[in-house]
């Protein structure tokens, strides 16, 4: 049986994976879902993605790493910095970062402004705004797991934006060819931006497969947990 590590997205916690985790464990696999730096039990220890990768890699044995959005970016950093603990990768609605320095600088400024706003309004009001984005238009409210998100702190989330946002992240586009493990790129069929990114990533990865969850948006694993878990199980058991 496989070991899987599930890494959540921004504003979530490890508990946000509960519907998927239950399905994967029912398949007989060992599943871990740690809190990312700046979130949940690690709210007080935000850090950049390289340091975050060091922390997460130190917690687990060799495994299939499944990362959603920010968690996918963390999983990519783990694969590059600690390949010995990565058997396979599953990246959900994620990317290797922003390619150009100018675009990264603009995004850093936007993330810093958003972090300041978060500190001003607090976690609850910020989540109202965050989940109201078009990116999550097809995510049912009961699947958004607001209760888990509310356990985060404004300080932890704001620091995560500043330190681990895509503006602060190094571009990994030119390092994708170093990730020589089977990689499954999962994307919602209605998530046009990340669908395009998935195809661009697949062109740079040595061993990549794309799986689209039709009728789903960015948080496709939460919109269709059964179909997502089936795809992950098929990928793990075939590789």
Tab-separated table of C-alpha atoms in Angstrom:
chain	number	residue	atom	x	y	z
A	1	UNK	CA	0.000	0.000	0.000
A	2	UNK	CA	1.113	3.553	-0.660
A	3	UNK	CA	1.874	6.396	1.719
A	4	UNK	CA	0.377	9.746	0.709
A	5	UNK	CA	1.020	13.244	2.054
A	6	UNK	CA	-1.734	15.780	1.374
A	7	UNK	CA	-0.715	19.465	1.413
A	8	UNK	CA	-3.529	22.003	1.569
A	9	UNK	CA	-4.006	25.387	-0.044
A	10	UNK	CA	-3.927	28.937	1.311
A	11	UNK	CA	-6.428	29.647	4.162
A	12	UNK	CA	-6.989	25.901	4.705
A	13	UNK	CA	-5.522	23.379	7.167
A	14	UNK	CA	-4.697	19.703	6.977
A	15	UNK	CA	-8.255	18.995	8.145
A	16	UNK	CA	-9.542	20.476	4.881
A	17	UNK	CA	-8.545	17.220	3.173
A	18	UNK	CA	-10.932	15.147	5.324
A	19	UNK	CA	-13.362	14.050	2.540
A	20	UNK	CA	-10.487	12.971	0.284
A	21	UNK	CA	-8.438	11.478	3.097
A	22	UNK	CA	-11.314	9.240	4.141
A	23	UNK	CA	-11.645	7.877	0.608
A	24	UNK	CA	-7.918	7.260	0.195
A	25	UNK	CA	-7.658	5.516	3.551
A	26	UNK	CA	-10.633	3.354	2.612
A	27	UNK	CA	-8.471	2.158	-0.278
A	28	UNK	CA	-6.004	0.801	2.264
A	29	UNK	CA	-3.391	3.543	1.983
A	30	UNK	CA	-1.577	5.469	4.732
A	31	UNK	CA	-2.435	9.172	4.568
A	32	UNK	CA	-0.941	12.194	6.325
A	33	UNK	CA	-2.275	15.738	6.056
A	34	UNK	CA	0.058	18.191	7.820
A	35	UNK	CA	-0.650	21.851	8.390
A	36	UNK	CA	1.427	24.086	6.142
A	37	UNK	CA	3.604	26.825	7.668
A	38	UNK	CA	1.513	29.813	8.701
A	39	UNK	CA	-1.625	27.674	8.963
A	40	UNK	CA	-3.388	25.632	11.649
A	41	UNK	CA	-0.979	24.283	14.246
A	42	UNK	CA	1.859	26.043	12.401
A	43	UNK	CA	0.175	29.454	12.387
A	44	UNK	CA	2.988	30.849	14.482
A	45	UNK	CA	5.764	29.636	12.183
A	46	UNK	CA	5.232	31.080	8.706
A	47	UNK	CA	8.182	30.720	6.341
A	48	UNK	CA	9.142	30.791	2.701
A	49	UNK	CA	8.505	27.804	0.451
A	50	UNK	CA	12.029	26.384	0.607
A	51	UNK	CA	12.031	26.415	4.400
A	52	UNK	CA	8.482	25.102	4.414
A	53	UNK	CA	9.583	22.239	2.185
A	54	UNK	CA	12.375	21.413	4.637
A	55	UNK	CA	9.886	21.268	7.518
A	56	UNK	CA	7.332	19.144	5.687
A	57	UNK	CA	9.948	16.759	4.288
A	58	UNK	CA	11.352	16.246	7.768
A	59	UNK	CA	7.984	15.024	9.011
A	60	UNK	CA	7.448	12.089	6.668
A	61	UNK	CA	8.969	9.080	4.963
A	62	UNK	CA	9.068	8.567	1.189
A	63	UNK	CA	5.555	9.103	-0.177
A	64	UNK	CA	3.282	10.315	-2.926
A	65	UNK	CA	2.876	14.062	-2.369
A	66	UNK	CA	-0.516	15.524	-3.234
A	67	UNK	CA	-0.617	19.324	-3.196
A	68	UNK	CA	-3.463	21.724	-3.932
A	69	UNK	CA	-2.746	25.284	-5.139
A	70	UNK	CA	-0.252	26.689	-2.580
A	71	UNK	CA	0.213	23.115	-1.360
A	72	UNK	CA	1.163	22.093	-4.878
A	73	UNK	CA	3.823	24.768	-4.952
A	74	UNK	CA	5.117	23.458	-1.622
A	75	UNK	CA	5.137	19.906	-3.012
A	76	UNK	CA	7.194	21.064	-6.009
A	77	UNK	CA	9.738	22.568	-3.623
A	78	UNK	CA	9.865	19.302	-1.675
A	79	UNK	CA	10.461	17.379	-4.909
A	80	UNK	CA	13.371	19.648	-5.839
A	81	UNK	CA	14.968	20.044	-2.401
A	82	UNK	CA	14.248	16.562	-1.001
A	83	UNK	CA	13.735	14.145	-3.900
A	84	UNK	CA	14.509	11.221	-1.602
A	85	UNK	CA	11.082	11.572	0.063
A	86	UNK	CA	9.067	11.934	-3.155
A	87	UNK	CA	7.889	8.788	-4.917
A	88	UNK	CA	5.200	10.458	-7.019
A	89	UNK	CA	3.550	13.887	-7.324
A	90	UNK	CA	-0.085	14.888	-7.676
A	91	UNK	CA	-0.503	18.621	-8.270
A	92	UNK	CA	-4.011	20.056	-8.119
A	93	UNK	CA	-4.710	23.499	-9.592
A	94	UNK	CA	-1.114	24.516	-9.058
A	95	UNK	CA	1.813	26.102	-10.879
A	96	UNK	CA	5.611	26.445	-10.732
A	97	UNK	CA	5.283	30.168	-10.049
A	98	UNK	CA	5.442	33.363	-12.097
A	99	UNK	CA	7.946	33.320	-14.924
A	100	UNK	CA	9.150	36.942	-15.149
A	101	UNK	CA	10.762	39.156	-12.514
A	102	UNK	CA	8.506	42.099	-13.335
A	103	UNK	CA	5.343	40.055	-12.898
A	104	UNK	CA	6.673	38.592	-9.642
A	105	UNK	CA	7.386	42.088	-8.307
A	106	UNK	CA	3.865	43.201	-9.150
A	107	UNK	CA	2.421	40.146	-7.473
A	108	UNK	CA	4.572	40.683	-4.352
A	109	UNK	CA	3.159	44.191	-4.045
A	110	UNK	CA	-0.390	42.889	-4.492
A	111	UNK	CA	0.179	40.127	-1.929
A	112	UNK	CA	1.594	42.623	0.579
A	113	UNK	CA	-1.450	44.835	0.124
A	114	UNK	CA	-3.765	41.844	0.539
A	115	UNK	CA	-1.892	40.798	3.693
A	116	UNK	CA	-2.383	44.242	5.168
A	117	UNK	CA	-6.078	44.118	4.344
A	118	UNK	CA	-6.359	40.692	5.993
A	119	UNK	CA	-4.854	42.067	9.195
A	120	UNK	CA	-7.294	44.980	9.090
A	121	UNK	CA	-10.505	42.990	8.583
A	122	UNK	CA	-9.701	39.690	10.340
A	123	UNK	CA	-9.978	36.087	9.254
A	124	UNK	CA	-13.764	35.747	9.091
A	125	UNK	CA	-14.363	38.786	6.870
A	126	UNK	CA	-11.341	37.908	4.745
A	127	UNK	CA	-12.687	34.394	4.139
A	128	UNK	CA	-15.990	35.877	2.983
A	129	UNK	CA	-14.068	37.847	0.370
A	130	UNK	CA	-11.640	35.053	-0.511
A	131	UNK	CA	-14.305	32.435	-1.131
A	132	UNK	CA	-16.430	34.910	-3.103
A	133	UNK	CA	-13.793	35.066	-5.850
A	134	UNK	CA	-14.798	33.721	-9.296
A	135	UNK	CA	-12.112	31.063	-8.743
A	136	UNK	CA	-14.430	29.391	-6.215
A	137	UNK	CA	-17.781	30.145	-7.845
A	138	UNK	CA	-18.613	26.457	-8.300
A	139	UNK	CA	-17.467	25.381	-4.818
A	140	UNK	CA	-20.512	24.561	-2.646
A	141	UNK	CA	-20.447	26.336	0.693
A	142	UNK	CA	-20.602	23.055	2.599
A	143	UNK	CA	-17.490	21.823	0.763
A	144	UNK	CA	-15.466	24.961	1.486
A	145	UNK	CA	-14.812	23.807	5.071
A	146	UNK	CA	-15.082	27.281	6.534
A	147	UNK	CA	-14.862	25.924	10.096
A	148	UNK	CA	-11.361	24.566	9.495
A	149	UNK	CA	-10.262	27.771	7.778
A	150	UNK	CA	-11.466	29.821	10.743
A	151	UNK	CA	-8.918	28.107	12.997
A	152	UNK	CA	-6.197	30.074	11.202
A	153	UNK	CA	-4.888	33.404	12.476
A	154	UNK	CA	-4.752	36.672	10.581
A	155	UNK	CA	-1.070	37.007	11.449
A	156	UNK	CA	-0.204	33.542	10.151
A	157	UNK	CA	-2.116	33.950	6.902
A	158	UNK	CA	-0.752	37.432	6.269
A	159	UNK	CA	2.805	36.240	6.795
A	160	UNK	CA	2.154	33.269	4.503
A	161	UNK	CA	1.048	35.654	1.756
A	162	UNK	CA	4.196	37.710	2.138
A	163	UNK	CA	6.635	34.800	2.436
A	164	UNK	CA	5.047	32.010	0.394
A	165	UNK	CA	2.843	33.794	-2.117
A	166	UNK	CA	3.549	33.414	-5.820
A	167	UNK	CA	5.173	36.852	-5.855
A	168	UNK	CA	7.745	35.808	-3.275
A	169	UNK	CA	8.325	32.398	-4.867
A	170	UNK	CA	11.242	31.651	-7.166
A	171	UNK	CA	10.093	30.639	-10.638
A	172	UNK	CA	10.503	26.874	-11.001
A	173	UNK	CA	9.608	26.699	-14.683
A	174	UNK	CA	13.206	26.079	-15.731
A	175	UNK	CA	13.637	23.323	-13.124
A	176	UNK	CA	10.660	21.135	-14.007
A	177	UNK	CA	12.907	18.789	-15.986
A	178	UNK	CA	14.640	17.880	-12.709
A	179	UNK	CA	11.464	16.313	-11.305
A	180	UNK	CA	11.922	12.781	-12.575
A	181	UNK	CA	8.993	11.064	-10.853
A	182	UNK	CA	5.541	10.190	-12.194
A	183	UNK	CA	3.418	13.337	-11.905
A	184	UNK	CA	-0.351	13.681	-12.171
A	185	UNK	CA	-1.618	17.191	-12.929
A	186	UNK	CA	-5.246	17.478	-11.829
A	187	UNK	CA	-7.322	20.454	-12.873
A	188	UNK	CA	-10.972	21.416	-12.943
A	189	UNK	CA	-12.315	21.462	-16.468
A	190	UNK	CA	-13.849	24.896	-15.825
A	191	UNK	CA	-10.638	26.324	-14.327
A	192	UNK	CA	-9.301	27.825	-17.557
A	193	UNK	CA	-6.230	29.561	-16.129
A	194	UNK	CA	-4.904	26.518	-14.304
A	195	UNK	CA	-5.904	24.191	-17.122
A	196	UNK	CA	-3.590	26.157	-19.407
A	197	UNK	CA	-0.871	26.083	-16.745
A	198	UNK	CA	-1.229	22.303	-16.420
A	199	UNK	CA	-0.603	21.790	-20.123
A	200	UNK	CA	2.406	24.132	-20.012
A	201	UNK	CA	3.806	22.263	-17.003
A	202	UNK	CA	3.271	18.892	-18.655
A	203	UNK	CA	5.490	20.007	-21.522
A	204	UNK	CA	8.377	20.600	-19.101
A	205	UNK	CA	8.005	17.585	-16.815
A	206	UNK	CA	9.696	14.296	-17.763
A	207	UNK	CA	6.739	12.069	-16.788
A	208	UNK	CA	3.452	13.960	-16.530
A	209	UNK	CA	-0.193	13.083	-17.098
A	210	UNK	CA	-3.099	15.530	-17.042
A	211	UNK	CA	-6.453	14.611	-15.532
A	212	UNK	CA	-9.394	16.985	-15.905
A	213	UNK	CA	-12.349	16.883	-13.545
A	214	UNK	CA	-15.152	18.002	-15.805
A	215	UNK	CA	-17.713	20.439	-14.431
A	216	UNK	CA	-15.390	21.562	-11.625
A	217	UNK	CA	-13.512	24.748	-10.860
A	218	UNK	CA	-10.269	25.494	-9.028
A	219	UNK	CA	-10.984	23.477	-5.866
A	220	UNK	CA	-11.932	20.452	-7.959
A	221	UNK	CA	-10.854	17.953	-5.287
A	222	UNK	CA	-13.422	19.411	-2.893
A	223	UNK	CA	-16.152	19.731	-5.511
A	224	UNK	CA	-15.826	16.100	-6.603
A	225	UNK	CA	-13.882	14.220	-3.887
A	226	UNK	CA	-14.975	10.763	-5.057
A	227	UNK	CA	-13.849	11.301	-8.653
A	228	UNK	CA	-10.649	12.930	-7.453
A	229	UNK	CA	-9.825	10.098	-5.059
A	230	UNK	CA	-10.514	7.529	-7.781
A	231	UNK	CA	-8.049	9.306	-10.092
A	232	UNK	CA	-5.379	9.438	-7.396
A	233	UNK	CA	-5.862	5.782	-6.481
A	234	UNK	CA	-5.626	4.713	-10.115
A	235	UNK	CA	-2.451	6.792	-10.551
A	236	UNK	CA	-0.810	5.444	-7.392
A	237	UNK	CA	-1.688	1.856	-8.103
A	238	UNK	CA	-0.476	2.077	-11.704
A	239	UNK	CA	2.873	3.614	-10.797
